Each structure stands twice: as C-alpha cells, then as structure tokens.
Amino acid sequence: MSYILYYSPGAASMAVHWMLLELGVPFETRLVDIDAGAQHAPEYLRLNPTGRVPTLVIDGTPRGESTALLMLLAERHPESGLAPLPNATERPEWFETMIYLANALLPAMRSWFYAATDGEPADATAIKEFARRQIEASMERLDKTLGDGRPYLVGDRLSTADFLALMLMRWTRNMPRPATSWPNLARYVERLRATPSFLELNKREGLTEWQNASP
Ligand SMILES: N[C@@H](CCC(=O)N[C@@H](CS)C(=O)NCC(=O)O)C(=O)O
C-alpha cells in the first residue's frame, strides 16, 4: 500500500492529510504551490485534470475529490473506525453528513473563494453574498446538530465527517461570521483542534492561524 498526497497548506487537501496522519499509515507528500499556479502545470494536470488539490496517488493511481478520498481511505482501513461499517446504525447518518458537507457546503465555499475567477468578476459580489448565506445556513444546521452535546458529528467517535467539517469551518475564519461564533461549533472546534493529529497536521503544513489559545 502506498500513498502520495499532493497538497497545498490549508486547502481541500487538509482533511485528507489529517486522515492519513490519524490512520498512522506511511505516506509521502508533494507540495503544490497553488498561489504560484502549480496546479496548472502539465505534470500536475496529468495526475488531476481538474487542476485542483488534493490528489492522492494510491498504489500508483492518482485519485481526486477530497470527500471521495476520505471515504475511500475509510474503506481501505476499516479497522481505523473512522467511518461506521456497512450495516452499523450510524452508517446512514454518516452518508447523509458526508454528502451534505460535500454537496452543499463545499461548493458554497468554492463560490465564496473563487467567485471572481470561476465566474465573471463583475458578478463576484452577488455570488459571494449568495455563498455567504448558504455557508451561514450550513453552520446554523451543524450547530443545531451539535446542540445535543455530542462530541463528534456522527456517533460517539471521530470520523471522516469531522475531518471534512473542521476543514470547512476553518475556512470561515476570515468570513463575516466565523464558525466559532456559533456556541456549539465553538465547543466542537476547540476540542477537535486539540487532537494530536490535528496539531501535527498544522505543524506539517506550516499553519499557525486558527489554533487554540493553549494547545
Ligand atoms: N471538490 C474538490 C475541490 C478542490 C478545490 O477547489 N481545491 C482548491 C483549493 S481549496 C484548489 O485546488 N484551488 C486551485 C484552483 O482552483 O486553481 C475537492 O473537494 O477536492
């Protein structure tokens, strides 16, 4: 089994990087400097024709899409318990949460950050405003879910849903309303940011923002 992760610090690769660390499996990383446009280089496009990160090369075959990679890794490492097994009672909620994050929240984030480049620059303000509403509605929904005091999004243990959710919540840190302004999200973020694998992830990606006051 071999894994090579193509990543950019703090980008959509972050959830996959976190999961690889949490799994404790051997893997290599390759930095893709998206600010310098390295995602459009022909050698990278051969691995991932979308020109986006992450790409995870699994046993020599490149695969993309962060959410799919999380689910695939969970399937390849069922002993990790990072996703409920087929027929487990938490499995339907895990599917629902993963697809909600990937299908509703992640595209709204893309619209927020890339409004001017994915679309017409003249439309960017309206697109961002629409995205902001969708993102805040998602945060509201996640805050309600966590309102019953549960420590993790699905079931009573860490799962791929938490890797994805925390990455997306991190992206709100400079938005008009950051995730941490919702009380249940603040509690959830604070606890997950203290996990050793998340601290290691920040160290490896050279990230210093969005840390707990005293880790
Ligand atoms: N749906 C994709 C989205 C990936 C994505 O948008 N990645 C961004 C970084 S967060 C990227 O590569 N941006 C560079 C670009 O679009 O040029 C996934 O989840 O993997």
PDB file of N, CA and C in Angstrom, residues 61-146:
ATOM      1  N   THR A  61      -1.900   4.978  -8.670  1.00  0.00           N
ATOM      2  CA  THR A  61      -3.026   5.529  -9.440  1.00  0.00           C
ATOM      3  C   THR A  61      -3.521   6.825  -8.793  1.00  0.00           C
ATOM      4  N   PRO A  62      -3.530   7.943  -9.563  1.00  0.00           N
ATOM      5  CA  PRO A  62      -3.993   9.202  -8.966  1.00  0.00           C
ATOM      6  C   PRO A  62      -5.509   9.277  -8.842  1.00  0.00           C
ATOM      7  N   ARG A  63      -5.950   9.768  -7.682  1.00  0.00           N
ATOM      8  CA  ARG A  63      -7.386   9.941  -7.431  1.00  0.00           C
ATOM      9  C   ARG A  63      -7.610  11.331  -6.865  1.00  0.00           C
ATOM     10  N   GLY A  64      -8.791  11.908  -7.151  1.00  0.00           N
ATOM     11  CA  GLY A  64      -9.097  13.250  -6.666  1.00  0.00           C
ATOM     12  C   GLY A  64     -10.385  13.291  -5.864  1.00  0.00           C
ATOM     13  N   GLU A  65     -10.798  14.501  -5.520  1.00  0.00           N
ATOM     14  CA  GLU A  65     -12.006  14.815  -4.742  1.00  0.00           C
ATOM     15  C   GLU A  65     -11.834  14.453  -3.262  1.00  0.00           C
ATOM     16  N   SER A  66     -11.703  15.484  -2.459  1.00  0.00           N
ATOM     17  CA  SER A  66     -11.394  15.288  -1.041  1.00  0.00           C
ATOM     18  C   SER A  66     -12.374  14.344  -0.333  1.00  0.00           C
ATOM     19  N   THR A  67     -13.660  14.545  -0.561  1.00  0.00           N
ATOM     20  CA  THR A  67     -14.643  13.720   0.166  1.00  0.00           C
ATOM     21  C   THR A  67     -14.543  12.255  -0.257  1.00  0.00           C
ATOM     22  N   ALA A  68     -14.398  12.042  -1.559  1.00  0.00           N
ATOM     23  CA  ALA A  68     -14.264  10.667  -2.051  1.00  0.00           C
ATOM     24  C   ALA A  68     -13.017  10.020  -1.469  1.00  0.00           C
ATOM     25  N   LEU A  69     -11.952  10.806  -1.350  1.00  0.00           N
ATOM     26  CA  LEU A  69     -10.703  10.244  -0.808  1.00  0.00           C
ATOM     27  C   LEU A  69     -10.871   9.848   0.656  1.00  0.00           C
ATOM     28  N   LEU A  70     -11.591  10.671   1.410  1.00  0.00           N
ATOM     29  CA  LEU A  70     -11.836  10.328   2.820  1.00  0.00           C
ATOM     30  C   LEU A  70     -12.628   9.021   2.916  1.00  0.00           C
ATOM     31  N   MET A  71     -13.642   8.901   2.069  1.00  0.00           N
ATOM     32  CA  MET A  71     -14.491   7.699   2.132  1.00  0.00           C
ATOM     33  C   MET A  71     -13.717   6.466   1.660  1.00  0.00           C
ATOM     34  N   LEU A  72     -12.884   6.679   0.653  1.00  0.00           N
ATOM     35  CA  LEU A  72     -12.071   5.576   0.131  1.00  0.00           C
ATOM     36  C   LEU A  72     -11.052   5.107   1.170  1.00  0.00           C
ATOM     37  N   LEU A  73     -10.412   6.067   1.838  1.00  0.00           N
ATOM     38  CA  LEU A  73      -9.440   5.694   2.878  1.00  0.00           C
ATOM     39  C   LEU A  73     -10.126   4.940   4.015  1.00  0.00           C
ATOM     40  N   ALA A  74     -11.353   5.378   4.345  1.00  0.00           N
ATOM     41  CA  ALA A  74     -12.092   4.686   5.412  1.00  0.00           C
ATOM     42  C   ALA A  74     -12.383   3.241   4.996  1.00  0.00           C
ATOM     43  N   GLU A  75     -12.679   3.071   3.711  1.00  0.00           N
ATOM     44  CA  GLU A  75     -12.975   1.724   3.211  1.00  0.00           C
ATOM     45  C   GLU A  75     -11.716   0.860   3.178  1.00  0.00           C
ATOM     46  N   ARG A  76     -10.589   1.504   2.859  1.00  0.00           N
ATOM     47  CA  ARG A  76      -9.328   0.755   2.784  1.00  0.00           C
ATOM     48  C   ARG A  76      -8.776   0.418   4.169  1.00  0.00           C
ATOM     49  N   HIS A  77      -9.232   1.176   5.183  1.00  0.00           N
ATOM     50  CA  HIS A  77      -8.725   0.962   6.552  1.00  0.00           C
ATOM     51  C   HIS A  77      -9.907   0.827   7.516  1.00  0.00           C
ATOM     52  N   PRO A  78     -10.729  -0.191   7.338  1.00  0.00           N
ATOM     53  CA  PRO A  78     -11.936  -0.298   8.159  1.00  0.00           C
ATOM     54  C   PRO A  78     -11.632  -0.440   9.647  1.00  0.00           C
ATOM     55  N   GLU A  79     -10.444  -0.993   9.961  1.00  0.00           N
ATOM     56  CA  GLU A  79     -10.063  -1.203  11.359  1.00  0.00           C
ATOM     57  C   GLU A  79      -9.865   0.119  12.102  1.00  0.00           C
ATOM     58  N   SER A  80      -9.709   1.216  11.351  1.00  0.00           N
ATOM     59  CA  SER A  80      -9.481   2.522  11.984  1.00  0.00           C
ATOM     60  C   SER A  80     -10.726   3.034  12.691  1.00  0.00           C
ATOM     61  N   GLY A  81     -11.900   2.571  12.255  1.00  0.00           N
ATOM     62  CA  GLY A  81     -13.152   3.047  12.844  1.00  0.00           C
ATOM     63  C   GLY A  81     -13.466   4.480  12.449  1.00  0.00           C
ATOM     64  N   LEU A  82     -12.814   5.006  11.394  1.00  0.00           N
ATOM     65  CA  LEU A  82     -13.032   6.400  11.007  1.00  0.00           C
ATOM     66  C   LEU A  82     -14.273   6.588  10.133  1.00  0.00           C
ATOM     67  N   ALA A  83     -14.990   5.501   9.898  1.00  0.00           N
ATOM     68  CA  ALA A  83     -16.330   5.564   9.291  1.00  0.00           C
ATOM     69  C   ALA A  83     -17.108   4.370   9.827  1.00  0.00           C
ATOM     70  N   PRO A  84     -18.412   4.560  10.058  1.00  0.00           N
ATOM     71  CA  PRO A  84     -19.198   3.408  10.517  1.00  0.00           C
ATOM     72  C   PRO A  84     -19.193   2.315   9.441  1.00  0.00           C
ATOM     73  N   LEU A  85     -19.083   1.088   9.877  1.00  0.00           N
ATOM     74  CA  LEU A  85     -19.035  -0.021   8.923  1.00  0.00           C
ATOM     75  C   LEU A  85     -20.410  -0.223   8.281  1.00  0.00           C
ATOM     76  N   PRO A  86     -20.472  -0.861   7.091  1.00  0.00           N
ATOM     77  CA  PRO A  86     -21.775  -1.158   6.483  1.00  0.00           C
ATOM     78  C   PRO A  86     -22.660  -1.885   7.509  1.00  0.00           C
ATOM     79  N   ASN A  87     -23.904  -1.465   7.538  1.00  0.00           N
ATOM     80  CA  ASN A  87     -24.915  -2.020   8.458  1.00  0.00           C
ATOM     81  C   ASN A  87     -24.830  -1.499   9.896  1.00  0.00           C
ATOM     82  N   ALA A  88     -23.820  -0.684  10.200  1.00  0.00           N
ATOM     83  CA  ALA A  88     -23.782  -0.070  11.536  1.00  0.00           C
ATOM     84  C   ALA A  88     -24.930   0.938  11.622  1.00  0.00           C
ATOM     85  N   THR A  89     -25.450   1.157  12.814  1.00  0.00           N
ATOM     86  CA  THR A  89     -26.612   2.056  12.949  1.00  0.00           C
ATOM     87  C   THR A  89     -26.260   3.499  12.562  1.00  0.00           C
ATOM     88  N   GLU A  90     -24.976   3.879  12.725  1.00  0.00           N
ATOM     89  CA  GLU A  90     -24.573   5.262  12.390  1.00  0.00           C
ATOM     90  C   GLU A  90     -24.319   5.458  10.899  1.00  0.00           C
ATOM     91  N   ARG A  91     -24.322   4.373  10.120  1.00  0.00           N
ATOM     92  CA  ARG A  91     -23.930   4.461   8.702  1.00  0.00           C
ATOM     93  C   ARG A  91     -24.824   5.425   7.888  1.00  0.00           C
ATOM     94  N   PRO A  92     -26.142   5.371   8.019  1.00  0.00           N
ATOM     95  CA  PRO A  92     -26.971   6.305   7.230  1.00  0.00           C
ATOM     96  C   PRO A  92     -26.675   7.769   7.566  1.00  0.00           C
ATOM     97  N   GLU A  93     -26.479   8.062   8.846  1.00  0.00           N
ATOM     98  CA  GLU A  93     -26.199   9.448   9.235  1.00  0.00           C
ATOM     99  C   GLU A  93     -24.827   9.888   8.710  1.00  0.00           C
ATOM    100  N   TRP A  94     -23.892   8.953   8.683  1.00  0.00           N
ATOM    101  CA  TRP A  94     -22.556   9.264   8.153  1.00  0.00           C
ATOM    102  C   TRP A  94     -22.645   9.609   6.660  1.00  0.00           C
ATOM    103  N   PHE A  95     -23.377   8.791   5.897  1.00  0.00           N
ATOM    104  CA  PHE A  95     -23.561   9.093   4.464  1.00  0.00           C
ATOM    105  C   PHE A  95     -24.192  10.473   4.295  1.00  0.00           C
ATOM    106  N   GLU A  96     -25.259  10.689   5.051  1.00  0.00           N
ATOM    107  CA  GLU A  96     -26.018  11.939   4.945  1.00  0.00           C
ATOM    108  C   GLU A  96     -25.107  13.137   5.246  1.00  0.00           C
ATOM    109  N   THR A  97     -24.321  13.024   6.306  1.00  0.00           N
ATOM    110  CA  THR A  97     -23.447  14.128   6.710  1.00  0.00           C
ATOM    111  C   THR A  97     -22.344  14.358   5.686  1.00  0.00           C
ATOM    112  N   MET A  98     -21.717  13.286   5.232  1.00  0.00           N
ATOM    113  CA  MET A  98     -20.640  13.421   4.240  1.00  0.00           C
ATOM    114  C   MET A  98     -21.156  14.076   2.962  1.00  0.00           C
ATOM    115  N   ILE A  99     -22.299  13.614   2.504  1.00  0.00           N
ATOM    116  CA  ILE A  99     -22.833  14.146   1.239  1.00  0.00           C
ATOM    117  C   ILE A  99     -23.307  15.584   1.439  1.00  0.00           C
ATOM    118  N   TYR A 100     -23.880  15.873   2.581  1.00  0.00           N
ATOM    119  CA  TYR A 100     -24.304  17.256   2.850  1.00  0.00           C
ATOM    120  C   TYR A 100     -23.094  18.203   2.818  1.00  0.00           C
ATOM    121  N   LEU A 101     -22.028  17.824   3.509  1.00  0.00           N
ATOM    122  CA  LEU A 101     -20.837  18.674   3.547  1.00  0.00           C
ATOM    123  C   LEU A 101     -20.244  18.853   2.147  1.00  0.00           C
ATOM    124  N   ALA A 102     -20.220  17.749   1.391  1.00  0.00           N
ATOM    125  CA  ALA A 102     -19.592  17.787   0.064  1.00  0.00           C
ATOM    126  C   ALA A 102     -20.472  18.453  -0.987  1.00  0.00           C
ATOM    127  N   ASN A 103     -21.744  18.327  -0.813  1.00  0.00           N
ATOM    128  CA  ASN A 103     -22.690  18.717  -1.860  1.00  0.00           C
ATOM    129  C   ASN A 103     -23.295  20.098  -1.628  1.00  0.00           C
ATOM    130  N   ALA A 104     -23.395  20.505  -0.371  1.00  0.00           N
ATOM    131  CA  ALA A 104     -23.993  21.803  -0.058  1.00  0.00           C
ATOM    132  C   ALA A 104     -22.936  22.800   0.401  1.00  0.00           C
ATOM    133  N   LEU A 105     -22.157  22.412   1.401  1.00  0.00           N
ATOM    134  CA  LEU A 105     -21.233  23.380   1.990  1.00  0.00           C
ATOM    135  C   LEU A 105     -19.974  23.610   1.148  1.00  0.00           C
ATOM    136  N   LEU A 106     -19.366  22.536   0.673  1.00  0.00           N
ATOM    137  CA  LEU A 106     -18.102  22.687  -0.057  1.00  0.00           C
ATOM    138  C   LEU A 106     -18.262  23.533  -1.336  1.00  0.00           C
ATOM    139  N   PRO A 107     -19.298  23.314  -2.147  1.00  0.00           N
ATOM    140  CA  PRO A 107     -19.458  24.170  -3.336  1.00  0.00           C
ATOM    141  C   PRO A 107     -19.729  25.638  -2.989  1.00  0.00           C
ATOM    142  N   ALA A 108     -20.426  25.874  -1.874  1.00  0.00           N
ATOM    143  CA  ALA A 108     -20.655  27.267  -1.460  1.00  0.00           C
ATOM    144  C   ALA A 108     -19.326  27.922  -1.084  1.00  0.00           C
ATOM    145  N   MET A 109     -18.445  27.136  -0.463  1.00  0.00           N
ATOM    146  CA  MET A 109     -17.114  27.651  -0.126  1.00  0.00           C
ATOM    147  C   MET A 109     -16.350  28.001  -1.400  1.00  0.00           C
ATOM    148  N   ARG A 110     -16.444  27.116  -2.382  1.00  0.00           N
ATOM    149  CA  ARG A 110     -15.763  27.365  -3.667  1.00  0.00           C
ATOM    150  C   ARG A 110     -16.280  28.684  -4.264  1.00  0.00           C
ATOM    151  N   SER A 111     -17.608  28.869  -4.204  1.00  0.00           N
ATOM    152  CA  SER A 111     -18.182  30.102  -4.754  1.00  0.00           C
ATOM    153  C   SER A 111     -17.674  31.326  -4.002  1.00  0.00           C
ATOM    154  N   TRP A 112     -17.547  31.201  -2.675  1.00  0.00           N
ATOM    155  CA  TRP A 112     -17.065  32.333  -1.869  1.00  0.00           C
ATOM    156  C   TRP A 112     -15.628  32.703  -2.266  1.00  0.00           C
ATOM    157  N   PHE A 113     -14.763  31.686  -2.313  1.00  0.00           N
ATOM    158  CA  PHE A 113     -13.341  31.967  -2.534  1.00  0.00           C
ATOM    159  C   PHE A 113     -12.972  32.214  -3.997  1.00  0.00           C
ATOM    160  N   TYR A 114     -13.762  31.649  -4.909  1.00  0.00           N
ATOM    161  CA  TYR A 114     -13.373  31.725  -6.321  1.00  0.00           C
ATOM    162  C   TYR A 114     -14.411  32.455  -7.174  1.00  0.00           C
ATOM    163  N   ALA A 115     -15.252  33.280  -6.535  1.00  0.00           N
ATOM    164  CA  ALA A 115     -16.337  33.957  -7.268  1.00  0.00           C
ATOM    165  C   ALA A 115     -15.806  34.722  -8.480  1.00  0.00           C
ATOM    166  N   ALA A 116     -14.693  35.381  -8.287  1.00  0.00           N
ATOM    167  CA  ALA A 116     -14.185  36.249  -9.359  1.00  0.00           C
ATOM    168  C   ALA A 116     -13.453  35.489 -10.455  1.00  0.00           C
ATOM    169  N   THR A 117     -12.979  34.283 -10.143  1.00  0.00           N
ATOM    170  CA  THR A 117     -12.203  33.557 -11.165  1.00  0.00           C
ATOM    171  C   THR A 117     -13.007  32.432 -11.817  1.00  0.00           C
ATOM    172  N   ASP A 118     -13.896  31.782 -11.063  1.00  0.00           N
ATOM    173  CA  ASP A 118     -14.729  30.736 -11.672  1.00  0.00           C
ATOM    174  C   ASP A 118     -15.839  31.374 -12.505  1.00  0.00           C
ATOM    175  N   GLY A 119     -16.253  32.595 -12.111  1.00  0.00           N
ATOM    176  CA  GLY A 119     -17.322  33.282 -12.838  1.00  0.00           C
ATOM    177  C   GLY A 119     -16.829  34.604 -13.400  1.00  0.00           C
ATOM    178  N   GLU A 120     -17.756  35.467 -13.731  1.00  0.00           N
ATOM    179  CA  GLU A 120     -17.402  36.795 -14.237  1.00  0.00           C
ATOM    180  C   GLU A 120     -17.056  37.695 -13.042  1.00  0.00           C
ATOM    181  N   PRO A 121     -15.919  38.386 -13.091  1.00  0.00           N
ATOM    182  CA  PRO A 121     -15.560  39.266 -11.971  1.00  0.00           C
ATOM    183  C   PRO A 121     -16.680  40.248 -11.608  1.00  0.00           C
ATOM    184  N   ALA A 122     -17.422  40.699 -12.612  1.00  0.00           N
ATOM    185  CA  ALA A 122     -18.484  41.678 -12.339  1.00  0.00           C
ATOM    186  C   ALA A 122     -19.613  41.081 -11.480  1.00  0.00           C
ATOM    187  N   ASP A 123     -19.746  39.759 -11.497  1.00  0.00           N
ATOM    188  CA  ASP A 123     -20.820  39.097 -10.733  1.00  0.00           C
ATOM    189  C   ASP A 123     -20.353  38.673  -9.335  1.00  0.00           C
ATOM    190  N   ALA A 124     -19.066  38.888  -9.044  1.00  0.00           N
ATOM    191  CA  ALA A 124     -18.474  38.295  -7.841  1.00  0.00           C
ATOM    192  C   ALA A 124     -19.172  38.712  -6.547  1.00  0.00           C
ATOM    193  N   THR A 125     -19.533  39.975  -6.432  1.00  0.00           N
ATOM    194  CA  THR A 125     -20.128  40.431  -5.170  1.00  0.00           C
ATOM    195  C   THR A 125     -21.445  39.698  -4.907  1.00  0.00           C
ATOM    196  N   ALA A 126     -22.275  39.577  -5.933  1.00  0.00           N
ATOM    197  CA  ALA A 126     -23.565  38.889  -5.763  1.00  0.00           C
ATOM    198  C   ALA A 126     -23.364  37.407  -5.475  1.00  0.00           C
ATOM    199  N   ILE A 127     -22.409  36.804  -6.161  1.00  0.00           N
ATOM    200  CA  ILE A 127     -22.141  35.364  -5.945  1.00  0.00           C
ATOM    201  C   ILE A 127     -21.657  35.136  -4.510  1.00  0.00           C
ATOM    202  N   LYS A 128     -20.770  36.015  -4.048  1.00  0.00           N
ATOM    203  CA  LYS A 128     -20.245  35.864  -2.684  1.00  0.00           C
ATOM    204  C   LYS A 128     -21.347  36.047  -1.641  1.00  0.00           C
ATOM    205  N   GLU A 129     -22.241  36.968  -1.897  1.00  0.00           N
ATOM    206  CA  GLU A 129     -23.337  37.201  -0.953  1.00  0.00           C
ATOM    207  C   GLU A 129     -24.243  35.965  -0.875  1.00  0.00           C
ATOM    208  N   PHE A 130     -24.521  35.382  -2.038  1.00  0.00           N
ATOM    209  CA  PHE A 130     -25.330  34.155  -2.074  1.00  0.00           C
ATOM    210  C   PHE A 130     -24.595  33.024  -1.343  1.00  0.00           C
ATOM    211  N   ALA A 131     -23.288  32.908  -1.611  1.00  0.00           N
ATOM    212  CA  ALA A 131     -22.489  31.855  -0.962  1.00  0.00           C
ATOM    213  C   ALA A 131     -22.457  32.057   0.548  1.00  0.00           C
ATOM    214  N   ARG A 132     -22.308  33.324   0.964  1.00  0.00           N
ATOM    215  CA  ARG A 132     -22.254  33.611   2.408  1.00  0.00           C
ATOM    216  C   ARG A 132     -23.517  33.117   3.110  1.00  0.00           C
ATOM    217  N   ARG A 133     -24.663  33.362   2.474  1.00  0.00           N
ATOM    218  CA  ARG A 133     -25.921  32.905   3.086  1.00  0.00           C
ATOM    219  C   ARG A 133     -25.976  31.382   3.185  1.00  0.00           C
ATOM    220  N   GLN A 134     -25.510  30.721   2.130  1.00  0.00           N
ATOM    221  CA  GLN A 134     -25.519  29.248   2.154  1.00  0.00           C
ATOM    222  C   GLN A 134     -24.572  28.708   3.227  1.00  0.00           C
ATOM    223  N   ILE A 135     -23.397  29.335   3.325  1.00  0.00           N
ATOM    224  CA  ILE A 135     -22.403  28.882   4.314  1.00  0.00           C
ATOM    225  C   ILE A 135     -22.944  29.089   5.729  1.00  0.00           C
ATOM    226  N   GLU A 136     -23.537  30.252   5.969  1.00  0.00           N
ATOM    227  CA  GLU A 136     -24.053  30.524   7.323  1.00  0.00           C
ATOM    228  C   GLU A 136     -25.240  29.613   7.648  1.00  0.00           C
ATOM    229  N   ALA A 137     -26.055  29.297   6.638  1.00  0.00           N
ATOM    230  CA  ALA A 137     -27.173  28.369   6.881  1.00  0.00           C
ATOM    231  C   ALA A 137     -26.630  26.981   7.235  1.00  0.00           C
ATOM    232  N   SER A 138     -25.544  26.589   6.582  1.00  0.00           N
ATOM    233  CA  SER A 138     -24.928  25.287   6.894  1.00  0.00           C
ATOM    234  C   SER A 138     -24.355  25.289   8.306  1.00  0.00           C
ATOM    235  N   MET A 139     -23.721  26.381   8.691  1.00  0.00           N
ATOM    236  CA  MET A 139     -23.152  26.462  10.047  1.00  0.00           C
ATOM    237  C   MET A 139     -24.274  26.383  11.088  1.00  0.00           C
ATOM    238  N   GLU A 140     -25.375  27.049  10.771  1.00  0.00           N
ATOM    239  CA  GLU A 140     -26.534  27.009  11.666  1.00  0.00           C
ATOM    240  C   GLU A 140     -27.015  25.569  11.841  1.00  0.00           C
ATOM    241  N   ARG A 141     -27.095  24.862  10.724  1.00  0.00           N
ATOM    242  CA  ARG A 141     -27.558  23.465  10.764  1.00  0.00           C
ATOM    243  C   ARG A 141     -26.582  22.587  11.561  1.00  0.00           C
ATOM    244  N   LEU A 142     -25.292  22.771  11.325  1.00  0.00           N
ATOM    245  CA  LEU A 142     -24.298  21.960  12.046  1.00  0.00           C
ATOM    246  C   LEU A 142     -24.313  22.290  13.538  1.00  0.00           C
ATOM    247  N   ASP A 143     -24.501  23.574  13.849  1.00  0.00           N
ATOM    248  CA  ASP A 143     -24.574  23.987  15.258  1.00  0.00           C
ATOM    249  C   ASP A 143     -25.754  23.310  15.951  1.00  0.00           C
ATOM    250  N   LYS A 144     -26.865  23.223  15.242  1.00  0.00           N
ATOM    251  CA  LYS A 144     -28.064  22.556  15.810  1.00  0.00           C
ATOM    252  C   LYS A 144     -27.786  21.077  16.031  1.00  0.00           C
ATOM    253  N   THR A 145     -27.134  20.456  15.050  1.00  0.00           N
ATOM    254  CA  THR A 145     -26.800  19.028  15.182  1.00  0.00           C
ATOM    255  C   THR A 145     -25.970  18.791  16.435  1.00  0.00           C
ATOM    256  N   LEU A 146     -24.999  19.680  16.659  1.00  0.00           N
ATOM    257  CA  LEU A 146     -24.100  19.501  17.806  1.00  0.00           C
ATOM    258  C   LEU A 146     -24.729  19.994  19.113  1.00  0.00           C
TER     259      LEU A 146
END
